[in-house]
Amino acid sequence: MLRDVLIEEPVISFSDCIIQFYFFAVSGTLECLLLTVMSYDRYLAICKPLHYHLLMNHRFCWVTVFTSWTLSNFLNIITTSTIFQLQFCGPNKIDHFFCDLIPILKLSCSDTTIIQIALKSMIALLVVIPFCIVSVSYIYILVTIFEIPSNIGRKRAFSTCSSHLTVVSIYYGTLFCVYLIPSGGQSWNTSKFLSLLYTMVTPLMNPIIYSLRNKDFKKSVRKLISFSFSLAQH
């Protein structure tokens, strides 16, 4: 994708475009599932702290990660195979930064109505259900936090899930806007801009967001800011 952005008139073969979409879809699906597992981890840490190490053990982590990888690969193999069955005999220019599902289907001269309904249903299944699980987890978390008597305890409990909550809000917010809002509700340029948020901005911000509670990271940021100010003054 970065290569295509840098080249003025990028060219990609049909098979490469489908492969690019496959890996993009697998990564997106996997992140939805892993964010859901992480919300369960936060739920156990705050709502069931005495049972945390018993329930969130090494074996459970391996099983959930393996299941997420397997499920995301399996579902997207089905999705990709349906695209290979379409006929492409008209325009061959993709109006997007990368080979996403909607731009690919727009180029097909086959009737894509049934495929679009099936794929939209699968997207809703992979986005809506995990999002509902995350939402329910955080409802329980918020109820538990408000029941903590001390302000310090509430702040400490909220800080354990603030990073994950920030990533979930950015990621799911853009996914809902791009894939679940009807196409008439927003311009295509807006959809392309939103797609950049969860393909580039969110992965870029993830290490920073998850490191905000790290004391060494905060110390390094303060040093960097003070060094920048000293350079600006000179």
Short mmCIF file of C-alpha atoms in Angstrom, two decimals:
data_model
loop_
_atom_site.label_atom_id
_atom_site.label_comp_id
_atom_site.label_asym_id
_atom_site.label_seq_id
_atom_site.Cartn_x
_atom_site.Cartn_y
_atom_site.Cartn_z
CA MET A 1 0.00 0.00 0.00
CA LEU A 2 2.84 2.40 0.87
CA ARG A 3 4.54 1.58 -2.43
CA ASP A 4 1.33 2.37 -4.32
CA VAL A 5 0.96 5.71 -2.51
CA LEU A 6 4.51 6.75 -3.45
CA ILE A 7 4.17 5.73 -7.13
CA GLU A 8 2.26 8.27 -9.25
CA GLU A 9 0.36 5.66 -11.30
CA PRO A 10 0.59 2.36 -9.39
CA VAL A 11 -0.33 -0.89 -11.14
CA ILE A 12 -1.31 -4.10 -9.36
CA SER A 13 -2.41 -7.41 -10.86
CA PHE A 14 -5.81 -8.92 -10.06
CA SER A 15 -4.31 -11.81 -8.08
CA ASP A 16 -2.02 -9.47 -6.10
CA CYS A 17 -4.99 -7.22 -5.36
CA ILE A 18 -7.00 -10.15 -3.98
CA ILE A 19 -4.00 -11.32 -1.92
CA GLN A 20 -3.60 -7.80 -0.52
CA PHE A 21 -7.30 -7.75 0.41
CA TYR A 22 -7.02 -11.19 2.03
CA PHE A 23 -4.18 -10.20 4.37
CA PHE A 24 -5.86 -6.88 5.14
CA ALA A 25 -9.14 -8.65 5.97
CA VAL A 26 -7.41 -11.30 8.11
CA SER A 27 -5.58 -8.58 10.08
CA GLY A 28 -8.77 -6.57 10.59
CA THR A 29 -10.81 -9.59 11.67
CA LEU A 30 -8.04 -10.77 13.99
CA GLU A 31 -7.84 -7.35 15.67
CA CYS A 32 -11.61 -7.37 16.31
CA LEU A 33 -11.36 -10.78 17.97
CA LEU A 34 -8.25 -9.96 19.98
CA LEU A 35 -9.74 -6.68 21.23
CA THR A 36 -12.73 -8.74 22.41
CA VAL A 37 -10.45 -11.16 24.28
CA MET A 38 -8.59 -8.21 25.80
CA SER A 39 -11.88 -6.75 27.05
CA TYR A 40 -12.55 -10.07 28.82
CA ASP A 41 -9.05 -9.84 30.31
CA ARG A 42 -9.82 -6.33 31.63
CA TYR A 43 -13.17 -7.56 32.98
CA LEU A 44 -11.47 -10.33 34.96
CA ALA A 45 -8.74 -7.99 36.24
CA ILE A 46 -11.22 -5.46 37.64
CA CYS A 47 -14.40 -7.43 38.38
CA LYS A 48 -12.85 -10.80 39.37
CA PRO A 49 -9.35 -9.95 40.64
CA LEU A 50 -9.11 -12.98 42.95
CA HIS A 51 -9.92 -15.36 40.09
CA TYR A 52 -7.81 -13.56 37.47
CA HIS A 53 -4.70 -15.77 37.52
CA LEU A 54 -6.86 -18.90 37.67
CA LEU A 55 -9.03 -18.01 34.67
CA MET A 56 -6.58 -15.97 32.55
CA ASN A 57 -3.85 -18.61 32.53
CA HIS A 58 -1.23 -19.41 29.89
CA ARG A 59 -3.32 -22.18 28.31
CA PHE A 60 -6.38 -19.93 27.94
CA CYS A 61 -4.28 -17.23 26.25
CA TRP A 62 -2.84 -19.70 23.73
CA VAL A 63 -6.27 -21.19 22.97
CA THR A 64 -7.91 -17.79 22.41
CA VAL A 65 -5.08 -16.51 20.19
CA PHE A 66 -5.05 -19.73 18.13
CA THR A 67 -8.86 -19.68 17.81
CA SER A 68 -8.81 -16.03 16.71
CA TRP A 69 -6.16 -16.72 14.05
CA THR A 70 -7.96 -19.83 12.78
CA LEU A 71 -11.38 -18.18 12.66
CA SER A 72 -10.15 -15.03 10.92
CA ASN A 73 -8.26 -17.07 8.28
CA PHE A 74 -11.15 -19.47 7.69
CA LEU A 75 -13.81 -16.76 7.28
CA ASN A 76 -11.66 -14.64 4.97
CA ILE A 77 -10.74 -17.61 2.76
CA ILE A 78 -14.49 -17.95 2.12
CA THR A 79 -14.78 -14.22 1.41
CA THR A 80 -11.81 -14.19 -0.95
CA SER A 81 -13.00 -17.27 -2.83
CA THR A 82 -16.33 -15.54 -3.61
CA ILE A 83 -14.46 -12.60 -5.18
CA PHE A 84 -12.53 -14.99 -7.46
CA GLN A 85 -15.86 -16.21 -8.83
CA LEU A 86 -16.81 -12.72 -10.08
CA GLN A 87 -16.20 -11.49 -13.62
CA PHE A 88 -14.18 -8.34 -14.22
CA CYS A 89 -14.59 -7.08 -17.79
CA GLY A 90 -15.01 -3.30 -17.46
CA PRO A 91 -13.05 -0.58 -15.63
CA ASN A 92 -9.87 -1.59 -13.87
CA LYS A 93 -9.02 1.46 -11.76
CA ILE A 94 -9.50 1.21 -7.99
CA ASP A 95 -10.49 4.51 -6.40
CA HIS A 96 -8.87 3.73 -3.04
CA PHE A 97 -5.55 3.56 -1.20
CA PHE A 98 -5.57 -0.24 -1.23
CA CYS A 99 -7.63 -3.21 -2.44
CA ASP A 100 -10.61 -3.02 -0.12
CA LEU A 101 -13.82 -5.02 -0.53
CA ILE A 102 -16.21 -2.29 -1.71
CA PRO A 103 -13.87 -0.83 -4.41
CA ILE A 104 -13.20 -4.35 -5.77
CA LEU A 105 -16.91 -5.16 -6.01
CA LYS A 106 -17.56 -1.86 -7.82
CA LEU A 107 -15.27 -3.00 -10.65
CA SER A 108 -17.10 -6.28 -11.23
CA CYS A 109 -19.49 -6.63 -14.18
CA SER A 110 -21.27 -9.53 -12.43
CA ASP A 111 -24.34 -9.15 -10.24
CA THR A 112 -22.84 -8.68 -6.77
CA THR A 113 -26.10 -8.16 -4.86
CA ILE A 114 -26.15 -11.57 -3.16
CA ILE A 115 -22.41 -11.43 -2.45
CA GLN A 116 -22.69 -7.93 -0.97
CA ILE A 117 -25.55 -9.01 1.31
CA ALA A 118 -23.60 -12.09 2.45
CA LEU A 119 -20.39 -10.15 2.99
CA LYS A 120 -22.17 -7.30 4.80
CA SER A 121 -23.79 -9.89 7.05
CA MET A 122 -20.41 -11.43 7.81
CA ILE A 123 -18.88 -8.02 8.49
CA ALA A 124 -21.77 -7.21 10.82
CA LEU A 125 -21.23 -10.57 12.54
CA LEU A 126 -17.51 -9.96 13.01
CA VAL A 127 -17.91 -6.34 14.09
CA VAL A 128 -21.26 -6.08 15.88
CA ILE A 129 -21.04 -9.25 18.04
CA PRO A 130 -17.47 -8.54 19.29
CA PHE A 131 -18.45 -4.91 19.89
CA CYS A 132 -21.47 -6.02 21.94
CA ILE A 133 -19.24 -8.33 24.03
CA VAL A 134 -16.78 -5.46 24.58
CA SER A 135 -19.64 -3.11 25.52
CA VAL A 136 -21.12 -5.57 28.04
CA SER A 137 -17.66 -6.12 29.55
CA TYR A 138 -17.20 -2.39 30.05
CA ILE A 139 -20.66 -1.96 31.54
CA TYR A 140 -19.67 -4.47 34.24
CA ILE A 141 -16.29 -2.76 34.59
CA LEU A 142 -17.85 0.71 35.05
CA VAL A 143 -20.36 -0.61 37.59
CA THR A 144 -17.52 -2.21 39.56
CA ILE A 145 -15.37 0.95 39.37
CA PHE A 146 -18.20 3.15 40.68
CA GLU A 147 -18.65 0.77 43.61
CA ILE A 148 -15.03 1.29 44.73
CA PRO A 149 -15.19 3.64 47.75
CA SER A 150 -11.91 5.57 47.31
CA ASN A 151 -11.05 7.98 44.47
CA ILE A 152 -7.50 6.56 44.26
CA GLY A 153 -8.89 3.05 43.85
CA ARG A 154 -11.28 4.19 41.12
CA LYS A 155 -8.50 6.00 39.23
CA ARG A 156 -6.20 2.99 39.51
CA ALA A 157 -8.91 0.61 38.27
CA PHE A 158 -9.86 2.87 35.36
CA SER A 159 -6.22 3.35 34.33
CA THR A 160 -5.86 -0.42 33.78
CA CYS A 161 -8.43 -0.35 30.96
CA SER A 162 -8.10 3.23 29.63
CA SER A 163 -5.57 2.26 26.92
CA HIS A 164 -7.68 -0.62 25.65
CA LEU A 165 -10.84 1.52 25.74
CA THR A 166 -9.14 4.22 23.66
CA VAL A 167 -8.04 1.74 20.98
CA VAL A 168 -11.50 0.11 20.91
CA SER A 169 -13.20 3.50 20.48
CA ILE A 170 -10.96 4.53 17.56
CA TYR A 171 -10.99 1.15 15.83
CA TYR A 172 -14.65 0.21 16.12
CA GLY A 173 -15.79 3.80 15.52
CA THR A 174 -14.11 3.92 12.10
CA LEU A 175 -15.22 0.37 11.21
CA PHE A 176 -18.86 1.25 11.89
CA CYS A 177 -18.58 4.42 9.81
CA VAL A 178 -16.92 2.73 6.82
CA TYR A 179 -18.73 -0.62 6.62
CA LEU A 180 -22.05 -0.36 8.44
CA ILE A 181 -23.27 3.15 7.55
CA PRO A 182 -25.12 3.12 4.18
CA SER A 183 -23.08 4.48 1.27
CA GLY A 184 -25.51 7.39 0.83
CA GLY A 185 -24.79 8.59 4.35
CA GLN A 186 -21.24 9.76 3.60
CA SER A 187 -19.05 10.71 0.65
CA TRP A 188 -16.57 8.25 -0.83
CA ASN A 189 -13.65 10.57 0.06
CA THR A 190 -14.81 10.48 3.69
CA SER A 191 -14.85 6.66 3.62
CA LYS A 192 -11.32 6.62 2.21
CA PHE A 193 -10.13 9.01 4.90
CA LEU A 194 -11.76 6.92 7.66
CA SER A 195 -10.16 3.76 6.27
CA LEU A 196 -6.75 5.37 6.83
CA LEU A 197 -7.56 5.64 10.55
CA TYR A 198 -7.85 1.90 11.17
CA THR A 199 -5.26 0.80 8.58
CA MET A 200 -2.47 3.27 9.44
CA VAL A 201 -3.27 5.64 12.32
CA THR A 202 -4.49 3.02 14.82
CA PRO A 203 -1.50 0.64 14.33
CA LEU A 204 0.82 3.67 14.58
CA MET A 205 -0.83 4.89 17.79
CA ASN A 206 -1.19 1.46 19.46
CA PRO A 207 2.37 1.27 20.90
CA ILE A 208 2.07 4.87 22.15
CA ILE A 209 -1.40 4.41 23.68
CA TYR A 210 -0.43 1.18 25.46
CA SER A 211 2.79 2.79 26.74
CA LEU A 212 1.16 5.87 28.30
CA ARG A 213 1.12 4.20 31.74
CA ASN A 214 4.81 3.28 31.49
CA LYS A 215 6.95 5.51 33.73
CA ASP A 216 10.04 5.21 31.52
CA PHE A 217 8.00 6.21 28.47
CA LYS A 218 6.62 9.29 30.28
CA LYS A 219 10.11 10.23 31.40
CA SER A 220 11.45 9.94 27.84
CA VAL A 221 8.59 12.07 26.47
CA ARG A 222 9.29 14.80 29.07
CA LYS A 223 13.00 14.76 28.14
CA LEU A 224 12.12 14.98 24.43
CA ILE A 225 9.74 17.92 25.01
CA SER A 226 12.24 19.81 27.18
CA PHE A 227 15.02 19.16 24.61
CA SER A 228 12.76 20.47 21.82
CA PHE A 229 11.98 23.62 23.83
CA SER A 230 15.66 24.23 24.52
CA LEU A 231 16.45 23.89 20.80
CA ALA A 232 13.62 26.29 19.93
CA GLN A 233 14.94 28.90 22.39
CA HIS A 234 18.44 28.74 20.93
#
